[in-house]
Amino acid sequence: ILEQEGYEVQSASDGYTAVQMAKKEPFHIFMLDINMPGLNGIEALRKIKEIDSDAQVVMITGYASLESAIEAIRNGASDYITKPFDSTEYIINVVNRVIEKRRLIDENRRRIFELNVLYEVSNAISNILNYHELFEVIMSSINKVIDCDSCASLLLSGGKVNFAFKSPHAVTPDFIREV
């Protein structure tokens, strides 16, 4: 079914082989039968999740029970499908949804990594900045922009800064603002 939809499919004859495959390379999705020879599907699910906690695993069974569904979901299964399948379209929709979930998880991890890098860079910059020099540049720039004779600052409570200017030009009240 999935190969006809353009998916590359690899199969394992038992749970041990599925776990070994998971150790060798990442997969977008695992589809495990609950009743597999050797290592059953629930145990394979647990071991695959130990290898990759974000692994998307769909459990399949011809012997559905509420207990096995709850156990599969509690152990991290993305979905639980009973055989016989209602339709091939249903399977394709489940696979597409689960793959999209994995894509979003991967994208979120990448974005979190990028944000951490930006945080580290900004933290490094703030650690090497000489605030006195930065303040002098800001005050000098203000002096140039409004052509004032002198410029002073006053720290107020709440961490806000008010600037006071003495200028030969008329400075309107809306020009002077809290920073």
JSON list of C-alpha atoms in Angstrom, two decimals:
[
{"chain": "A", "resi": 1, "resn": "ILE", "atom": "CA", "xyz": [0.00, 0.00, 0.00]},
{"chain": "A", "resi": 2, "resn": "LEU", "atom": "CA", "xyz": [2.63, 2.53, 1.07]},
{"chain": "A", "resi": 3, "resn": "GLU", "atom": "CA", "xyz": [5.07, 1.68, -1.71]},
{"chain": "A", "resi": 4, "resn": "GLN", "atom": "CA", "xyz": [2.31, 2.40, -4.23]},
{"chain": "A", "resi": 5, "resn": "GLU", "atom": "CA", "xyz": [2.03, 5.86, -2.63]},
{"chain": "A", "resi": 6, "resn": "GLY", "atom": "CA", "xyz": [5.72, 6.50, -3.15]},
{"chain": "A", "resi": 7, "resn": "TYR", "atom": "CA", "xyz": [7.02, 5.63, 0.30]},
{"chain": "A", "resi": 8, "resn": "GLU", "atom": "CA", "xyz": [10.24, 3.68, 0.73]},
{"chain": "A", "resi": 9, "resn": "VAL", "atom": "CA", "xyz": [9.38, 0.70, 2.90]},
{"chain": "A", "resi": 10, "resn": "GLN", "atom": "CA", "xyz": [11.69, -1.63, 4.80]},
{"chain": "A", "resi": 11, "resn": "SER", "atom": "CA", "xyz": [10.37, -4.63, 6.66]},
{"chain": "A", "resi": 12, "resn": "ALA", "atom": "CA", "xyz": [11.50, -6.66, 9.64]},
{"chain": "A", "resi": 13, "resn": "SER", "atom": "CA", "xyz": [10.46, -10.24, 10.27]},
{"chain": "A", "resi": 14, "resn": "ASP", "atom": "CA", "xyz": [10.41, -9.81, 14.04]},
{"chain": "A", "resi": 15, "resn": "GLY", "atom": "CA", "xyz": [10.68, -7.28, 16.85]},
{"chain": "A", "resi": 16, "resn": "TYR", "atom": "CA", "xyz": [14.41, -7.84, 17.40]},
{"chain": "A", "resi": 17, "resn": "THR", "atom": "CA", "xyz": [15.16, -7.02, 13.78]},
{"chain": "A", "resi": 18, "resn": "ALA", "atom": "CA", "xyz": [12.99, -3.87, 13.96]},
{"chain": "A", "resi": 19, "resn": "VAL", "atom": "CA", "xyz": [14.95, -2.66, 16.99]},
{"chain": "A", "resi": 20, "resn": "GLN", "atom": "CA", "xyz": [18.28, -3.39, 15.27]},
{"chain": "A", "resi": 21, "resn": "MET", "atom": "CA", "xyz": [17.11, -1.40, 12.24]},
{"chain": "A", "resi": 22, "resn": "ALA", "atom": "CA", "xyz": [16.20, 1.51, 14.54]},
{"chain": "A", "resi": 23, "resn": "LYS", "atom": "CA", "xyz": [19.72, 1.45, 15.99]},
{"chain": "A", "resi": 24, "resn": "LYS", "atom": "CA", "xyz": [21.31, 1.64, 12.53]},
{"chain": "A", "resi": 25, "resn": "GLU", "atom": "CA", "xyz": [19.32, 4.51, 11.00]},
{"chain": "A", "resi": 26, "resn": "PRO", "atom": "CA", "xyz": [16.46, 6.90, 11.76]},
{"chain": "A", "resi": 27, "resn": "PHE", "atom": "CA", "xyz": [13.05, 6.19, 10.25]},
{"chain": "A", "resi": 28, "resn": "HIS", "atom": "CA", "xyz": [10.15, 8.58, 9.72]},
{"chain": "A", "resi": 29, "resn": "ILE", "atom": "CA", "xyz": [7.71, 6.01, 11.04]},
{"chain": "A", "resi": 30, "resn": "PHE", "atom": "CA", "xyz": [7.62, 2.48, 12.45]},
{"chain": "A", "resi": 31, "resn": "MET", "atom": "CA", "xyz": [4.59, 0.28, 11.95]},
{"chain": "A", "resi": 32, "resn": "LEU", "atom": "CA", "xyz": [4.70, -2.63, 14.39]},
{"chain": "A", "resi": 33, "resn": "ASP", "atom": "CA", "xyz": [2.33, -5.54, 14.76]},
{"chain": "A", "resi": 34, "resn": "ILE", "atom": "CA", "xyz": [1.60, -6.21, 18.41]},
{"chain": "A", "resi": 35, "resn": "ASN", "atom": "CA", "xyz": [1.97, -9.95, 17.90]},
{"chain": "A", "resi": 36, "resn": "MET", "atom": "CA", "xyz": [5.42, -10.32, 16.33]},
{"chain": "A", "resi": 37, "resn": "PRO", "atom": "CA", "xyz": [7.65, -13.34, 16.81]},
{"chain": "A", "resi": 38, "resn": "GLY", "atom": "CA", "xyz": [10.47, -13.03, 19.31]},
{"chain": "A", "resi": 39, "resn": "LEU", "atom": "CA", "xyz": [10.10, -9.53, 20.74]},
{"chain": "A", "resi": 40, "resn": "ASN", "atom": "CA", "xyz": [6.43, -8.49, 20.67]},
{"chain": "A", "resi": 41, "resn": "GLY", "atom": "CA", "xyz": [5.33, -5.13, 19.30]},
{"chain": "A", "resi": 42, "resn": "ILE", "atom": "CA", "xyz": [4.92, -3.43, 22.69]},
{"chain": "A", "resi": 43, "resn": "GLU", "atom": "CA", "xyz": [8.43, -4.44, 23.78]},
{"chain": "A", "resi": 44, "resn": "ALA", "atom": "CA", "xyz": [9.83, -3.35, 20.40]},
{"chain": "A", "resi": 45, "resn": "LEU", "atom": "CA", "xyz": [7.99, -0.04, 20.84]},
{"chain": "A", "resi": 46, "resn": "ARG", "atom": "CA", "xyz": [9.64, 0.49, 24.24]},
{"chain": "A", "resi": 47, "resn": "LYS", "atom": "CA", "xyz": [13.11, -0.28, 22.92]},
{"chain": "A", "resi": 48, "resn": "ILE", "atom": "CA", "xyz": [12.66, 1.93, 19.84]},
{"chain": "A", "resi": 49, "resn": "LYS", "atom": "CA", "xyz": [11.53, 4.80, 22.09]},
{"chain": "A", "resi": 50, "resn": "GLU", "atom": "CA", "xyz": [14.69, 4.28, 24.19]},
{"chain": "A", "resi": 51, "resn": "ILE", "atom": "CA", "xyz": [16.74, 4.70, 21.01]},
{"chain": "A", "resi": 52, "resn": "ASP", "atom": "CA", "xyz": [14.74, 7.68, 19.70]},
{"chain": "A", "resi": 53, "resn": "SER", "atom": "CA", "xyz": [12.22, 9.22, 22.07]},
{"chain": "A", "resi": 54, "resn": "ASP", "atom": "CA", "xyz": [10.67, 11.14, 19.15]},
{"chain": "A", "resi": 55, "resn": "ALA", "atom": "CA", "xyz": [10.19, 7.98, 17.03]},
{"chain": "A", "resi": 56, "resn": "GLN", "atom": "CA", "xyz": [6.72, 7.79, 15.56]},
{"chain": "A", "resi": 57, "resn": "VAL", "atom": "CA", "xyz": [5.36, 4.28, 16.04]},
{"chain": "A", "resi": 58, "resn": "VAL", "atom": "CA", "xyz": [2.01, 3.02, 14.81]},
{"chain": "A", "resi": 59, "resn": "MET", "atom": "CA", "xyz": [0.84, -0.19, 16.40]},
{"chain": "A", "resi": 60, "resn": "ILE", "atom": "CA", "xyz": [-1.15, -2.65, 14.30]},
{"chain": "A", "resi": 61, "resn": "THR", "atom": "CA", "xyz": [-3.12, -5.62, 15.58]},
{"chain": "A", "resi": 62, "resn": "GLY", "atom": "CA", "xyz": [-5.66, -8.18, 14.49]},
{"chain": "A", "resi": 63, "resn": "TYR", "atom": "CA", "xyz": [-6.48, -8.85, 18.15]},
{"chain": "A", "resi": 64, "resn": "ALA", "atom": "CA", "xyz": [-7.55, -5.47, 19.41]},
{"chain": "A", "resi": 65, "resn": "SER", "atom": "CA", "xyz": [-8.34, -4.92, 23.04]},
{"chain": "A", "resi": 66, "resn": "LEU", "atom": "CA", "xyz": [-8.74, -1.84, 25.16]},
{"chain": "A", "resi": 67, "resn": "GLU", "atom": "CA", "xyz": [-5.86, -3.01, 27.36]},
{"chain": "A", "resi": 68, "resn": "SER", "atom": "CA", "xyz": [-3.41, -3.37, 24.46]},
{"chain": "A", "resi": 69, "resn": "ALA", "atom": "CA", "xyz": [-4.45, 0.00, 23.01]},
{"chain": "A", "resi": 70, "resn": "ILE", "atom": "CA", "xyz": [-3.92, 1.73, 26.36]},
{"chain": "A", "resi": 71, "resn": "GLU", "atom": "CA", "xyz": [-0.57, -0.01, 26.86]},
{"chain": "A", "resi": 72, "resn": "ALA", "atom": "CA", "xyz": [0.59, 0.99, 23.36]},
{"chain": "A", "resi": 73, "resn": "ILE", "atom": "CA", "xyz": [-0.39, 4.64, 23.80]},
{"chain": "A", "resi": 74, "resn": "ARG", "atom": "CA", "xyz": [1.12, 4.80, 27.31]},
{"chain": "A", "resi": 75, "resn": "ASN", "atom": "CA", "xyz": [4.38, 3.51, 25.88]},
{"chain": "A", "resi": 76, "resn": "GLY", "atom": "CA", "xyz": [4.46, 6.21, 23.23]},
{"chain": "A", "resi": 77, "resn": "ALA", "atom": "CA", "xyz": [2.64, 4.81, 20.22]},
{"chain": "A", "resi": 78, "resn": "SER", "atom": "CA", "xyz": [1.44, 7.51, 17.84]},
{"chain": "A", "resi": 79, "resn": "ASP", "atom": "CA", "xyz": [-1.58, 5.51, 16.75]},
{"chain": "A", "resi": 80, "resn": "TYR", "atom": "CA", "xyz": [-3.24, 2.12, 17.12]},
{"chain": "A", "resi": 81, "resn": "ILE", "atom": "CA", "xyz": [-4.79, 0.46, 14.07]},
{"chain": "A", "resi": 82, "resn": "THR", "atom": "CA", "xyz": [-6.84, -2.71, 13.96]},
{"chain": "A", "resi": 83, "resn": "LYS", "atom": "CA", "xyz": [-6.81, -5.28, 11.17]},
{"chain": "A", "resi": 84, "resn": "PRO", "atom": "CA", "xyz": [-8.45, -5.76, 8.82]},
{"chain": "A", "resi": 85, "resn": "PHE", "atom": "CA", "xyz": [-7.96, -2.16, 7.68]},
{"chain": "A", "resi": 86, "resn": "ASP", "atom": "CA", "xyz": [-11.08, -0.18, 6.84]},
{"chain": "A", "resi": 87, "resn": "SER", "atom": "CA", "xyz": [-9.46, 1.18, 3.70]},
{"chain": "A", "resi": 88, "resn": "THR", "atom": "CA", "xyz": [-6.08, 1.88, 2.21]},
{"chain": "A", "resi": 89, "resn": "GLU", "atom": "CA", "xyz": [-6.95, 5.58, 2.36]},
{"chain": "A", "resi": 90, "resn": "TYR", "atom": "CA", "xyz": [-7.23, 5.32, 6.14]},
{"chain": "A", "resi": 91, "resn": "ILE", "atom": "CA", "xyz": [-3.72, 3.83, 6.42]},
{"chain": "A", "resi": 92, "resn": "ILE", "atom": "CA", "xyz": [-2.30, 6.50, 4.11]},
{"chain": "A", "resi": 93, "resn": "ASN", "atom": "CA", "xyz": [-3.96, 9.26, 6.18]},
{"chain": "A", "resi": 94, "resn": "VAL", "atom": "CA", "xyz": [-2.56, 7.82, 9.42]},
{"chain": "A", "resi": 95, "resn": "VAL", "atom": "CA", "xyz": [0.94, 7.59, 7.92]},
{"chain": "A", "resi": 96, "resn": "ASN", "atom": "CA", "xyz": [0.77, 11.12, 6.49]},
{"chain": "A", "resi": 97, "resn": "ARG", "atom": "CA", "xyz": [-0.43, 12.54, 9.82]},
{"chain": "A", "resi": 98, "resn": "VAL", "atom": "CA", "xyz": [2.25, 10.73, 11.82]},
{"chain": "A", "resi": 99, "resn": "ILE", "atom": "CA", "xyz": [5.01, 11.76, 9.41]},
{"chain": "A", "resi": 100, "resn": "GLU", "atom": "CA", "xyz": [3.81, 15.37, 9.60]},
{"chain": "A", "resi": 101, "resn": "LYS", "atom": "CA", "xyz": [3.94, 15.15, 13.40]},
{"chain": "A", "resi": 102, "resn": "ARG", "atom": "CA", "xyz": [7.57, 13.97, 13.20]},
{"chain": "A", "resi": 103, "resn": "ARG", "atom": "CA", "xyz": [8.42, 16.75, 10.74]},
{"chain": "A", "resi": 104, "resn": "LEU", "atom": "CA", "xyz": [6.99, 19.32, 13.16]},
{"chain": "A", "resi": 105, "resn": "ILE", "atom": "CA", "xyz": [8.94, 17.82, 16.07]},
{"chain": "A", "resi": 106, "resn": "ASP", "atom": "CA", "xyz": [12.15, 17.98, 14.03]},
{"chain": "A", "resi": 107, "resn": "GLU", "atom": "CA", "xyz": [11.41, 21.55, 12.94]},
{"chain": "A", "resi": 108, "resn": "ASN", "atom": "CA", "xyz": [10.72, 22.62, 16.53]},
{"chain": "A", "resi": 109, "resn": "ARG", "atom": "CA", "xyz": [13.99, 21.05, 17.69]},
{"chain": "A", "resi": 110, "resn": "ARG", "atom": "CA", "xyz": [15.85, 22.90, 14.93]},
{"chain": "A", "resi": 111, "resn": "ARG", "atom": "CA", "xyz": [14.21, 26.22, 15.85]},
{"chain": "A", "resi": 112, "resn": "ILE", "atom": "CA", "xyz": [14.96, 25.71, 19.54]},
{"chain": "A", "resi": 113, "resn": "PHE", "atom": "CA", "xyz": [18.58, 25.02, 18.61]},
{"chain": "A", "resi": 114, "resn": "GLU", "atom": "CA", "xyz": [18.69, 28.21, 16.52]},
{"chain": "A", "resi": 115, "resn": "LEU", "atom": "CA", "xyz": [17.18, 30.25, 19.37]},
{"chain": "A", "resi": 116, "resn": "ASN", "atom": "CA", "xyz": [19.75, 28.83, 21.78]},
{"chain": "A", "resi": 117, "resn": "VAL", "atom": "CA", "xyz": [22.54, 29.84, 19.40]},
{"chain": "A", "resi": 118, "resn": "LEU", "atom": "CA", "xyz": [21.12, 33.38, 19.15]},
{"chain": "A", "resi": 119, "resn": "TYR", "atom": "CA", "xyz": [20.82, 33.53, 22.93]},
{"chain": "A", "resi": 120, "resn": "GLU", "atom": "CA", "xyz": [24.45, 32.42, 23.35]},
{"chain": "A", "resi": 121, "resn": "VAL", "atom": "CA", "xyz": [25.62, 35.02, 20.82]},
{"chain": "A", "resi": 122, "resn": "SER", "atom": "CA", "xyz": [23.62, 37.83, 22.44]},
{"chain": "A", "resi": 123, "resn": "ASN", "atom": "CA", "xyz": [24.84, 36.76, 25.85]},
{"chain": "A", "resi": 124, "resn": "ALA", "atom": "CA", "xyz": [28.45, 36.78, 24.63]},
{"chain": "A", "resi": 125, "resn": "ILE", "atom": "CA", "xyz": [28.00, 40.25, 23.10]},
{"chain": "A", "resi": 126, "resn": "SER", "atom": "CA", "xyz": [26.47, 41.64, 26.29]},
{"chain": "A", "resi": 127, "resn": "ASN", "atom": "CA", "xyz": [29.34, 40.19, 28.32]},
{"chain": "A", "resi": 128, "resn": "ILE", "atom": "CA", "xyz": [31.99, 41.94, 26.21]},
{"chain": "A", "resi": 129, "resn": "LEU", "atom": "CA", "xyz": [30.16, 45.23, 25.79]},
{"chain": "A", "resi": 130, "resn": "ASN", "atom": "CA", "xyz": [31.55, 48.18, 27.62]},
{"chain": "A", "resi": 131, "resn": "TYR", "atom": "CA", "xyz": [28.32, 49.83, 28.78]},
{"chain": "A", "resi": 132, "resn": "HIS", "atom": "CA", "xyz": [30.10, 53.07, 29.59]},
{"chain": "A", "resi": 133, "resn": "GLU", "atom": "CA", "xyz": [31.34, 53.40, 26.00]},
{"chain": "A", "resi": 134, "resn": "LEU", "atom": "CA", "xyz": [27.92, 52.39, 24.67]},
{"chain": "A", "resi": 135, "resn": "PHE", "atom": "CA", "xyz": [26.25, 55.04, 26.83]},
{"chain": "A", "resi": 136, "resn": "GLU", "atom": "CA", "xyz": [28.71, 57.69, 25.61]},
{"chain": "A", "resi": 137, "resn": "VAL", "atom": "CA", "xyz": [27.95, 56.80, 21.98]},
{"chain": "A", "resi": 138, "resn": "ILE", "atom": "CA", "xyz": [24.20, 57.04, 22.63]},
{"chain": "A", "resi": 139, "resn": "MET", "atom": "CA", "xyz": [24.53, 60.41, 24.40]},
{"chain": "A", "resi": 140, "resn": "SER", "atom": "CA", "xyz": [26.83, 61.76, 21.68]},
{"chain": "A", "resi": 141, "resn": "SER", "atom": "CA", "xyz": [24.37, 60.65, 19.01]},
{"chain": "A", "resi": 142, "resn": "ILE", "atom": "CA", "xyz": [21.52, 62.38, 20.80]},
{"chain": "A", "resi": 143, "resn": "ASN", "atom": "CA", "xyz": [23.60, 65.55, 21.07]},
{"chain": "A", "resi": 144, "resn": "LYS", "atom": "CA", "xyz": [24.24, 65.45, 17.32]},
{"chain": "A", "resi": 145, "resn": "VAL", "atom": "CA", "xyz": [20.64, 64.75, 16.38]},
{"chain": "A", "resi": 146, "resn": "ILE", "atom": "CA", "xyz": [19.05, 67.53, 18.43]},
{"chain": "A", "resi": 147, "resn": "ASP", "atom": "CA", "xyz": [22.06, 69.86, 18.45]},
{"chain": "A", "resi": 148, "resn": "CYS", "atom": "CA", "xyz": [22.01, 70.36, 22.17]},
{"chain": "A", "resi": 149, "resn": "ASP", "atom": "CA", "xyz": [24.64, 72.07, 24.30]},
{"chain": "A", "resi": 150, "resn": "SER", "atom": "CA", "xyz": [24.54, 69.44, 27.00]},
{"chain": "A", "resi": 151, "resn": "CYS", "atom": "CA", "xyz": [22.81, 66.16, 27.60]},
{"chain": "A", "resi": 152, "resn": "ALA", "atom": "CA", "xyz": [22.37, 64.28, 30.86]},
{"chain": "A", "resi": 153, "resn": "SER", "atom": "CA", "xyz": [20.55, 61.18, 31.97]},
{"chain": "A", "resi": 154, "resn": "LEU", "atom": "CA", "xyz": [18.78, 60.29, 35.14]},
{"chain": "A", "resi": 155, "resn": "LEU", "atom": "CA", "xyz": [17.97, 56.74, 36.17]},
{"chain": "A", "resi": 156, "resn": "LEU", "atom": "CA", "xyz": [14.53, 56.34, 37.64]},
{"chain": "A", "resi": 157, "resn": "SER", "atom": "CA", "xyz": [12.88, 53.46, 39.46]},
{"chain": "A", "resi": 158, "resn": "GLY", "atom": "CA", "xyz": [11.74, 50.57, 37.33]},
{"chain": "A", "resi": 159, "resn": "GLY", "atom": "CA", "xyz": [14.90, 50.67, 35.24]},
{"chain": "A", "resi": 160, "resn": "LYS", "atom": "CA", "xyz": [13.64, 53.38, 32.88]},
{"chain": "A", "resi": 161, "resn": "VAL", "atom": "CA", "xyz": [15.90, 56.20, 31.79]},
{"chain": "A", "resi": 162, "resn": "ASN", "atom": "CA", "xyz": [14.88, 59.79, 31.24]},
{"chain": "A", "resi": 163, "resn": "PHE", "atom": "CA", "xyz": [17.10, 62.07, 29.22]},
{"chain": "A", "resi": 164, "resn": "ALA", "atom": "CA", "xyz": [17.33, 65.83, 29.94]},
{"chain": "A", "resi": 165, "resn": "PHE", "atom": "CA", "xyz": [18.54, 68.20, 27.22]},
{"chain": "A", "resi": 166, "resn": "LYS", "atom": "CA", "xyz": [19.64, 71.80, 27.09]},
{"chain": "A", "resi": 167, "resn": "SER", "atom": "CA", "xyz": [19.25, 72.92, 23.50]},
{"chain": "A", "resi": 168, "resn": "PRO", "atom": "CA", "xyz": [19.16, 76.27, 21.70]},
{"chain": "A", "resi": 169, "resn": "HIS", "atom": "CA", "xyz": [16.35, 74.78, 19.57]},
{"chain": "A", "resi": 170, "resn": "ALA", "atom": "CA", "xyz": [12.80, 74.31, 20.67]},
{"chain": "A", "resi": 171, "resn": "VAL", "atom": "CA", "xyz": [12.36, 70.68, 21.79]},
{"chain": "A", "resi": 172, "resn": "THR", "atom": "CA", "xyz": [8.71, 69.67, 21.96]},
{"chain": "A", "resi": 173, "resn": "PRO", "atom": "CA", "xyz": [7.46, 67.52, 24.84]},
{"chain": "A", "resi": 174, "resn": "ASP", "atom": "CA", "xyz": [6.68, 64.61, 22.47]},
{"chain": "A", "resi": 175, "resn": "PHE", "atom": "CA", "xyz": [10.34, 64.54, 21.48]},
{"chain": "A", "resi": 176, "resn": "ILE", "atom": "CA", "xyz": [11.41, 63.78, 25.04]},
{"chain": "A", "resi": 177, "resn": "ARG", "atom": "CA", "xyz": [10.20, 60.31, 25.98]},
{"chain": "A", "resi": 178, "resn": "GLU", "atom": "CA", "xyz": [10.95, 57.60, 28.46]},
{"chain": "A", "resi": 179, "resn": "VAL", "atom": "CA", "xyz": [13.29, 54.96, 27.12]}
]
